[in-house]
């Protein structure tokens, strides 16, 4: 199989540009190694590789800003919110956490699409007034609060942007806006020829950047789309690239030079499985079988639900096969996350120096916790049995440690405190205790869980640093809410050999990559594609007015990624959940019906 990156490498080498004067920009960091490998396979003598970077790195370089960490961003935004509001009308920090992340996402979107914020907020406020009939004297407090919320938005946006720029930081949207502002200077002082490879759904800033490079004759763009989807005027997979050829002046009059791979013969099987674990197990077994039968071909398992990574890996029973995880493991799905959730709940529910039995049992039964205590000479199982015999639903903290042993592991775990910085420091100590214990363990999952606790230690250090500056958190429940927000997007990166063996991936990690054998799980509505999800305060009509992406564009993005994977594959296995009840249930994805009734001749 000739992959897309093989074609890209051939085109770049044929261009005659020396690798020394080439800069290649790709959608993600994952693709850089694969492109380097494709280039090395097509040259016959040693050479220094060209610079290959992700669009995020390139935009940081153009903007001169550094992307702000989520913890810092939330605290900074709250400090701006406090400055712009009176104490009477101000939300507490835990109430603020409930809506701030969505507002930050909307600000990010506005910047990435280069929307003029004054015009935008004036339009939005006028729209709210019309919808809520603000001129009526009998307007209720909820309507007035809603209008006040939108009246504050311009000041919050400007205040946040001002502070971040002073610290040479920004959101990803701000980085894009500043990159566009600095583009003219970069082009005047640039000696590289740029290749933009494998992009599809571009934001306004990305469109502007690529077009300027094309106009200046300092760049080329190489699309990764099949001729079948491009020529089908209604198929969503080609929606964006058809738009670029229609709207960009630099592309008008040019025909897209595309290959027709999707129409070639393929084996496509649609397989129903009962619930998620069955899909994960079958996907792992099927990948092993395909690797055995076709050892010279590339095989990938693409997880629609990334939480199924561990059960999928456990199904690869044949240790003679190489496999690699080319995706991050969501840290919220790990045993370390389970432990800290139980730890915080134990202390949140404690009252008057008493813990509750059910909270203690949940903590001790979290992975590795009981083993850690037993390694220090404490026996949690006997303590739980004693409480069960006495039928105690709550107990005094002295039951777990002596008040004099303030430096012991038990004191770190169980002494009560209302000091937020002190508790965060204890979370770091607990993480270190687990890391030390897991370093000595020979269990299979020890190294993975050690990495998770190491990442939590880094997160708690960040939280201490920002808490000391802002002092916004006043209670443990609020601290737990913030921790949940922070770890929601966090992932543990795996290290391995991505060029060999079975690849386990998320959908976004597959960008630019091709496989002869392909297994995709969770091909259900609401997962692939993700469907309509309300993750914004901005109404649909406002987004359409200012050309911001709606759920329609998000559907087209999922459609592109799904069909792009299928283009060059020979054998495709699409797994879906047949259960109609419970979590993650749903009907078969529309993609399955499209393949059945709208396939190439």
CSV table of N, CA and C in Angstrom, one decimal, residues 74 93-98 341 344 348 463 473 475-488:
chain,number,residue,atom,x,y,z
A,74,UNK,N,-7.7,29.3,34.6
A,74,UNK,CA,-8.9,29.4,35.4
A,74,UNK,C,-8.7,30.4,36.6
A,93,UNK,N,-16.3,30.9,44.0
A,93,UNK,CA,-15.3,30.2,43.1
A,93,UNK,C,-15.9,28.9,42.5
A,94,UNK,N,-16.6,28.2,43.4
A,94,UNK,CA,-17.2,26.9,42.9
A,94,UNK,C,-18.3,27.2,41.9
A,95,UNK,N,-19.1,28.2,42.1
A,95,UNK,CA,-20.2,28.6,41.1
A,95,UNK,C,-19.5,29.1,39.8
A,96,UNK,N,-18.4,29.8,40.0
A,96,UNK,CA,-17.6,30.3,38.8
A,96,UNK,C,-17.1,29.1,38.0
A,97,UNK,N,-16.7,28.0,38.6
A,97,UNK,CA,-16.2,26.9,37.9
A,97,UNK,C,-17.2,26.2,37.0
A,98,UNK,N,-18.5,26.4,37.4
A,98,UNK,CA,-19.6,25.8,36.7
A,98,UNK,C,-19.8,26.4,35.3
A,341,UNK,N,-10.1,10.7,44.1
A,341,UNK,CA,-11.6,11.0,44.3
A,341,UNK,C,-12.0,10.5,45.6
A,344,UNK,N,-10.4,12.6,48.6
A,344,UNK,CA,-11.1,13.9,48.9
A,344,UNK,C,-12.5,13.7,49.5
A,348,UNK,N,-13.9,15.3,52.8
A,348,UNK,CA,-15.1,16.3,52.6
A,348,UNK,C,-16.2,15.8,53.5
A,463,UNK,N,-1.2,23.4,41.1
A,463,UNK,CA,-2.3,24.0,41.8
A,463,UNK,C,-1.8,24.7,43.1
A,473,UNK,N,-9.6,29.4,46.4
A,473,UNK,CA,-10.3,28.2,47.0
A,473,UNK,C,-10.3,28.3,48.5
A,475,UNK,N,-12.6,25.9,50.3
A,475,UNK,CA,-13.1,24.7,50.8
A,475,UNK,C,-12.7,23.5,50.0
A,476,UNK,N,-12.7,22.3,50.7
A,476,UNK,CA,-12.3,21.1,50.0
A,476,UNK,C,-13.2,20.7,48.8
A,477,UNK,N,-14.6,20.9,48.9
A,477,UNK,CA,-15.4,20.5,47.8
A,477,UNK,C,-15.0,21.4,46.5
A,478,UNK,N,-14.7,22.6,46.8
A,478,UNK,CA,-14.3,23.5,45.6
A,478,UNK,C,-13.0,23.0,45.0
A,479,UNK,N,-12.1,22.6,45.9
A,479,UNK,CA,-10.8,22.0,45.4
A,479,UNK,C,-11.0,20.8,44.6
A,480,UNK,N,-11.9,19.9,45.0
A,480,UNK,CA,-12.2,18.7,44.2
A,480,UNK,C,-12.8,19.1,42.9
A,481,UNK,N,-13.7,20.1,42.9
A,481,UNK,CA,-14.3,20.5,41.6
A,481,UNK,C,-13.2,21.0,40.6
A,482,UNK,N,-12.3,21.8,41.2
A,482,UNK,CA,-11.2,22.3,40.3
A,482,UNK,C,-10.3,21.1,39.8
A,483,UNK,N,-10.0,20.2,40.7
A,483,UNK,CA,-9.2,19.0,40.2
A,483,UNK,C,-9.9,18.3,39.1
A,484,UNK,N,-11.2,18.1,39.2
A,484,UNK,CA,-12.0,17.4,38.2
A,484,UNK,C,-11.9,18.1,36.9
A,485,UNK,N,-12.0,19.4,36.9
A,485,UNK,CA,-11.9,20.2,35.7
A,485,UNK,C,-10.5,20.1,35.0
A,486,UNK,N,-9.5,20.1,35.9
A,486,UNK,CA,-8.1,20.1,35.4
A,486,UNK,C,-7.8,18.8,34.7
A,487,UNK,N,-8.2,17.7,35.4
A,487,UNK,CA,-7.8,16.4,34.8
A,487,UNK,C,-8.7,15.9,33.7
A,488,UNK,N,-9.8,16.6,33.5
A,488,UNK,CA,-10.7,16.2,32.4
A,488,UNK,C,-10.1,16.0,31.0
